[in-house]
Amino acid sequence: MSCCLPAAAAPGASHGASLAASGDETRLASRAIGEGLRQSEFSVPGIRCGGCIRTIEHALARIDGVVEARVNLTAKHVSVRWRETCAPPPIVETLAAIGYRAHLAESGPGRDDRALPELVRAMAVAGFASGNIMLLSVSVWSGAGADMRDLFHWISAAIALPVLVYSGRIFFRSAWGALRHGRTNMDVPISIGVLLAFGMSLYDTIDHGPHAYFDAAVMLVFFLLIGRTLDEFMREKARSAVNGLARLSPRGATAERGEGTWAYVPLEEIAPGMVLLIAAGERVPVDGRVVSGTSDLDCALVTGESAPRAVTPGAELQAGTLNLTGPLRIEATAAAEDSFLAEMVRLMQAAEAGRSAYRRIADRASRLYAPVVHSMALLSFFGWMIAAGDLHRAVTIAVAVLIITCPCALGLAVPMVQVVAARRLFEQGIMVKDGGGLERLGEIDTVVFDKTGTLTLGRPRLRDPGLADPAHLALAAALAVHSRHPHSRGLVAAHGTRSGAAPPFDRVAEHLGYGVEASAGPDLFRLGRPDWALATPGEGAAPSRHPCTVLAKNGRLLAAFTFDDPIRPGAREAVDALKRRGLAVEILSGDHTGPVEAVAHELGIACFRAGVRPGDKAARLAALAAEGRKVLMVGDGLNDAPALASAHVSMAPASAADVGRSAADFVFFRDSLTAVPLALQVSLRAGRLTRQNFALAFLYNAVALPFAVLGFVTPLVAALAMSASSILVVANATRLSLGMGARYRPATKGTRVRRQGAAALEATQ
């Protein structure tokens, strides 16, 4: 049973047929994935929840030829694998038959951009109306005369009717769609309760009755819309990760069309073997090999390192890398859909689809809600009809049962704690991007860090600048100012305003991937790699753990400058705090072994891996997950995006690449890495409050339901009780901010820890 259905269900099989893609279109839009299988992607904007996932996957799995169907709740996509020996399966028709409109992913948007604005408008209207109707109700309760009471009831009806039509349509559409397709969902009893409360109130108003329940009907809609809006907002944020990564790919490239002729070719038309021209400042559209030209590439997407990589003819390029300095002619070695960047997007989409398994307890409980409430309301109605023979009283009690058991408190149990926790973390410089991440963060037993830009600041710094000869440092800075290399910027920053003048240069040139060369009279100066600057390269060998840049005059060493990447403030404290909680800690970095080992040694991290590519990071996290680990990934680079998306929960600094920030569940804005244990501490406290809220919600229903069934509760009292339960849940959630100190408190030795998971991880290394 789905807890909701699409906002606009297909009106029938004929309409679904009109949306259907032909077999040829489905086959052309699919891609071969080996072993005689093809994969097709479909956009299904009506996917809302875990119930939708079950309904769709079960329906598609019954189609002949379909091997597997996976729903991506965040992207609202359905991936279908089918045997290429069979005719393309009728995916769109099948989805239309169960109430979901769909189309091929390439032929339209992957989600309904109107969903969140619609919810916000509906919630605002319902909230405004609730306040006004409650004011009128207070006047009635205060002892207004019969004529004034009838007037206030009519005014309340005039306010409630358009509000229920406008704001309540979200629930009415879902309930009607479920009933039309022979199913029920959580919105069915909600809709019945709202409509019966309004209908009875209107009847009693016409009959000059003393009670009306317009406030109960509107408040019911308002509180439910709060939870639904928060959920949609968090999912909207999560969708931006894959979209941001996909935008790194250009729409096309300039391709060679013959002897000396060039033409712009769309991305989807680029085929292996085509020769492309990549100008400086453009991104590489597909995987390729350099035919001619030299340049520096920003390969942060691949390695996570900020230093540009020099490329020459024969070098292999990955899609999405940025050409920095010179034009390149490359030969495409893969189509766009098979490129490195496309694989990263697929990794992130697969990770997002996997995350849909982490459903809230409220989603699971909602599967039982509708049948239980329906049964109790019907039994109450028939029981009172038999016992009292009073239709009006039986209907009143049935409506009271529907309203008093409204899952407002259950629906707010998680979102309200998440909102309070998000505010608490925001005050400490941490942004929560996925409310579900708060739940998952409290479950972790392993923390995996990237190095560059995460454990370190990602800004190379000259080691021991005070020991450098001022004249040599000034000369090096005068050369470095002509380069964009991070080491050059570090030299310029180290020199600053120090004394020491450099000789005037007759000529300055940068040799991409090697360094800067300048001449002053008969002398030739070089600043860069030792094997290029020195006549005897071994003379300027760098220490094993620190990169080295040398300054040479006529091939002889003048000075050697070593660099390190400063450790991020609070990194040691954060690692120690995580270890005290019994969490296993390791480093996965694309950098070389020396720098990674140096950072691991300084921070006391025993497990580290260097030279790790994006796919390898995601594979490592998958291996940890297969062992039963729940991993927090902390990273900042473009190359960390698939790992951030595939981790159990993820975090990135504000200095991270746009895609890294989009893929992460948390983003911290301050330099200190103590944001990691602070977020964990808040998450654990939020988890406790969430469990308390669930207990309060279930206890409320267990106590209130018998009173409603026995006829001791009117619909008005039921609405007040429902509101009181919601207020109680909200008040309990605010204890998170009241009970937390202003600063992070590390765990003590007495803190309950997960030492077994940590020890097992160490044993596997």
Coordinates of N, CA, C and O in Angstrom, one line a residue, residues 191-271:
S191 N -8.7 12.4 4.4 CA -9.7 13.1 3.6 C -11.1 12.9 4.1 O -11.9 13.8 4.2
I192 N -11.4 11.6 4.5 CA -12.7 11.3 5.0 C -13.0 12.1 6.3 O -14.1 12.7 6.5
G193 N -12.0 12.2 7.2 CA -12.2 12.9 8.4 C -12.4 14.4 8.2 O -13.3 15.0 8.8
V194 N -11.6 15.0 7.3 CA -11.8 16.4 7.0 C -13.1 16.7 6.3 O -13.9 17.6 6.8
L195 N -13.5 15.9 5.4 CA -14.8 16.1 4.7 C -16.0 15.9 5.6 O -17.0 16.6 5.6
L196 N -15.9 14.8 6.5 CA -17.0 14.6 7.4 C -17.1 15.7 8.4 O -18.2 16.1 8.8
A197 N -16.0 16.1 8.9 CA -16.0 17.2 9.9 C -16.6 18.5 9.3 O -17.4 19.2 10.0
F198 N -16.2 18.8 8.1 CA -16.8 20.0 7.4 C -18.3 19.8 7.2 O -19.1 20.7 7.4
G199 N -18.6 18.6 6.6 CA -20.0 18.3 6.3 C -20.9 18.4 7.5 O -22.0 19.0 7.5
M200 N -20.5 17.8 8.6 CA -21.3 17.8 9.9 C -21.4 19.2 10.4 O -22.4 19.6 10.9
S201 N -20.3 20.0 10.4 CA -20.3 21.3 10.8 C -21.3 22.2 10.0 O -22.0 23.0 10.6
L202 N -21.3 22.0 8.7 CA -22.2 22.7 7.9 C -23.6 22.4 8.2 O -24.5 23.2 8.3
Y203 N -23.9 21.1 8.4 CA -25.2 20.6 8.8 C -25.7 21.2 10.1 O -26.8 21.7 10.2
D204 N -24.8 21.2 11.1 CA -25.2 21.8 12.4 C -25.3 23.3 12.3 O -26.2 23.9 13.1
T205 N -24.6 23.9 11.5 CA -24.7 25.4 11.3 C -26.1 25.7 10.7 O -26.8 26.6 11.1
I206 N -26.4 24.9 9.7 CA -27.8 25.2 9.0 C -28.9 24.9 10.0 O -29.9 25.6 10.1
D207 N -28.7 23.9 10.9 CA -29.7 23.5 11.9 C -29.6 24.3 13.2 O -30.2 23.9 14.2
H208 N -28.7 25.3 13.2 CA -28.5 26.2 14.4 C -28.0 25.4 15.6 O -28.4 25.6 16.7
G209 N -27.2 24.4 15.3 CA -26.6 23.6 16.4 C -25.6 24.4 17.2 O -25.0 25.4 16.7
P210 N -25.3 23.9 18.4 CA -24.3 24.7 19.2 C -22.9 24.5 18.9 O -22.0 25.2 19.3
H211 N -22.6 23.4 18.1 CA -21.2 23.1 17.8 C -20.9 23.1 16.3 O -21.8 22.7 15.6
A212 N -19.7 23.5 16.0 CA -19.2 23.3 14.6 C -17.7 23.1 14.7 O -17.1 23.5 15.6
Y213 N -17.2 22.3 13.7 CA -15.9 21.8 13.8 C -15.0 22.3 12.6 O -14.2 21.5 12.1
F214 N -15.3 23.5 12.1 CA -14.5 24.0 10.9 C -13.1 24.1 11.3 O -12.2 23.9 10.5
D215 N -12.8 24.6 12.6 CA -11.4 24.7 13.0 C -10.7 23.4 13.0 O -9.5 23.3 12.7
A216 N -11.4 22.3 13.4 CA -10.8 21.0 13.4 C -10.4 20.6 12.0 O -9.3 20.0 11.8
A217 N -11.2 20.8 11.1 CA -10.9 20.4 9.7 C -9.7 21.1 9.1 O -8.8 20.5 8.5
V218 N -9.7 22.5 9.3 CA -8.6 23.3 8.7 C -7.3 23.0 9.4 O -6.2 22.9 8.8
M219 N -7.3 22.9 10.8 CA -6.1 22.7 11.5 C -5.5 21.3 11.1 O -4.3 21.1 11.1
L220 N -6.4 20.3 10.9 CA -5.9 19.0 10.5 C -5.1 19.1 9.2 O -4.0 18.6 9.1
V221 N -5.6 19.9 8.2 CA -4.9 20.0 7.0 C -3.6 20.8 7.2 O -2.5 20.4 6.6
F222 N -3.6 21.8 8.0 CA -2.4 22.7 8.2 C -1.3 21.9 8.8 O -0.1 21.9 8.4
F223 N -1.5 21.1 9.9 CA -0.5 20.4 10.6 C 0.1 19.3 9.6 O 1.3 19.1 9.6
L224 N -0.7 18.7 8.9 CA -0.2 17.6 8.0 C 0.6 18.2 6.9 O 1.6 17.6 6.4
L225 N 0.3 19.4 6.4 CA 1.0 20.1 5.3 C 2.4 20.5 5.8 O 3.4 20.6 5.0
I226 N 2.5 20.8 7.1 CA 3.8 21.2 7.7 C 4.9 20.0 7.5 O 5.9 20.2 6.9
G227 N 4.5 18.9 7.9 CA 5.4 17.7 7.7 C 5.7 17.4 6.3 O 6.8 17.1 5.9
R228 N 4.6 17.5 5.4 CA 4.9 17.1 4.0 C 5.7 18.1 3.3 O 6.6 17.8 2.5
T229 N 5.6 19.4 3.7 CA 6.4 20.5 3.1 C 7.9 20.3 3.5 O 8.8 20.4 2.6
L230 N 8.1 20.0 4.7 CA 9.5 19.8 5.2 C 10.2 18.7 4.5 O 11.3 18.7 4.1
D231 N 9.4 17.6 4.3 CA 10.0 16.4 3.6 C 10.3 16.7 2.2 O 11.4 16.4 1.7
E232 N 9.4 17.4 1.5 CA 9.7 17.7 0.1 C 10.9 18.7 -0.1 O 11.7 18.6 -1.0
F233 N 11.0 19.7 0.9 CA 12.1 20.6 0.8 C 13.4 19.9 1.0 O 14.4 20.2 0.3
M234 N 13.5 18.9 1.9 CA 14.8 18.2 2.1 C 15.1 17.4 0.8 O 16.3 17.2 0.4
R235 N 14.1 16.8 0.2 CA 14.4 16.0 -1.0 C 14.8 16.9 -2.1 O 15.6 16.5 -2.9
E236 N 14.2 18.1 -2.2 CA 14.6 19.0 -3.3 C 16.1 19.4 -3.2 O 16.8 19.5 -4.2
K237 N 16.6 19.6 -1.9 CA 18.0 19.9 -1.7 C 18.9 18.7 -2.2 O 19.9 18.9 -2.8
A238 N 18.4 17.5 -1.9 CA 19.2 16.3 -2.2 C 19.4 16.1 -3.7 O 20.4 15.7 -4.2
R239 N 18.3 16.5 -4.5 CA 18.4 16.3 -6.0 C 19.5 17.2 -6.6 O 19.9 16.8 -7.7
S240 N 19.9 18.2 -6.0 CA 20.8 19.2 -6.7 C 22.2 18.6 -6.9 O 23.0 19.0 -7.7
A241 N 22.6 17.5 -6.1 CA 23.9 16.9 -6.2 C 24.2 16.4 -7.6 O 25.2 16.7 -8.3
V242 N 23.3 15.5 -8.1 CA 23.5 14.8 -9.4 C 23.4 15.9 -10.5 O 24.2 15.9 -11.4
N243 N 22.5 16.8 -10.4 CA 22.4 17.9 -11.4 C 23.6 18.7 -11.5 O 24.0 19.1 -12.6
G244 N 24.2 19.0 -10.3 CA 25.4 19.9 -10.3 C 26.6 19.2 -11.0 O 27.3 19.8 -11.7
L245 N 26.7 17.9 -10.8 CA 27.8 17.1 -11.4 C 27.6 17.0 -12.9 O 28.5 17.2 -13.7
A246 N 26.3 16.8 -13.3 CA 26.0 16.7 -14.7 C 26.3 18.0 -15.5 O 26.7 18.0 -16.7
R247 N 26.2 19.1 -14.8 CA 26.4 20.4 -15.4 C 27.9 20.6 -15.8 O 28.2 21.6 -16.5
L248 N 28.8 19.8 -15.2 CA 30.2 20.0 -15.5 C 30.5 19.5 -16.9 O 31.6 19.9 -17.5
S249 N 29.6 18.8 -17.5 CA 29.8 18.4 -18.9 C 29.3 19.4 -19.9 O 28.2 19.9 -19.7
P250 N 30.1 19.9 -20.8 CA 29.7 20.9 -21.8 C 28.6 20.3 -22.7 O 28.4 19.1 -22.8
R251 N 27.9 21.2 -23.4 CA 26.8 20.7 -24.3 C 27.3 20.2 -25.6 O 26.6 19.5 -26.4
G252 N 28.6 20.4 -25.9 CA 29.2 20.0 -27.1 C 30.6 20.4 -27.3 O 31.2 20.8 -26.3
A253 N 31.2 20.2 -28.4 CA 32.6 20.6 -28.7 C 32.8 20.8 -30.1 O 32.0 20.4 -31.0
T254 N 33.9 21.5 -30.4 CA 34.3 21.8 -31.8 C 35.1 20.6 -32.3 O 36.1 20.2 -31.8
A255 N 34.5 20.0 -33.4 CA 35.1 18.7 -34.0 C 35.7 19.0 -35.3 O 35.2 19.8 -36.1
E256 N 36.7 18.2 -35.7 CA 37.3 18.3 -37.0 C 36.5 17.6 -38.0 O 36.1 16.4 -37.8
R257 N 36.1 18.3 -39.1 CA 35.3 17.8 -40.1 C 36.0 17.6 -41.5 O 35.3 17.4 -42.5
G258 N 37.2 17.5 -41.4 CA 38.0 17.4 -42.7 C 39.2 18.2 -42.6 O 39.6 18.7 -41.5
E259 N 39.9 18.3 -43.7 CA 41.2 19.0 -43.8 C 41.0 20.5 -43.4 O 40.6 21.3 -44.2
G260 N 41.3 20.8 -42.2 CA 41.3 22.2 -41.8 C 39.9 22.8 -41.5 O 39.8 24.0 -41.3
T261 N 38.9 22.0 -41.5 CA 37.5 22.5 -41.3 C 37.0 22.0 -39.9 O 37.3 20.8 -39.6
W262 N 36.3 22.8 -39.2 CA 35.8 22.5 -37.9 C 34.3 22.8 -37.8 O 33.8 23.7 -38.5
A263 N 33.6 22.1 -37.0 CA 32.2 22.4 -36.8 C 31.8 22.0 -35.4 O 32.4 21.1 -34.8
Y264 N 30.9 22.7 -34.8 CA 30.4 22.4 -33.5 C 29.5 21.2 -33.5 O 28.6 21.1 -34.3
V265 N 29.7 20.3 -32.6 CA 29.0 19.0 -32.5 C 28.4 18.9 -31.1 O 29.0 19.0 -30.1
P266 N 27.1 18.6 -31.1 CA 26.4 18.4 -29.8 C 27.1 17.2 -29.0 O 27.6 16.3 -29.7
L267 N 27.0 17.2 -27.7 CA 27.6 16.2 -26.9 C 27.2 14.8 -27.3 O 28.0 13.9 -27.4
E268 N 25.9 14.6 -27.5 CA 25.4 13.2 -27.8 C 25.9 12.7 -29.1 O 25.8 11.5 -29.4
E269 N 26.4 13.6 -30.0 CA 26.8 13.1 -31.4 C 28.3 12.8 -31.4 O 28.9 12.4 -32.4
I270 N 29.1 13.1 -30.3 CA 30.5 12.8 -30.3 C 30.7 11.3 -30.2 O 30.2 10.7 -29.3
A271 N 31.5 10.8 -31.1 CA 31.7 9.4 -31.2 C 33.2 9.1 -31.0 O 34.1 10.0 -31.3

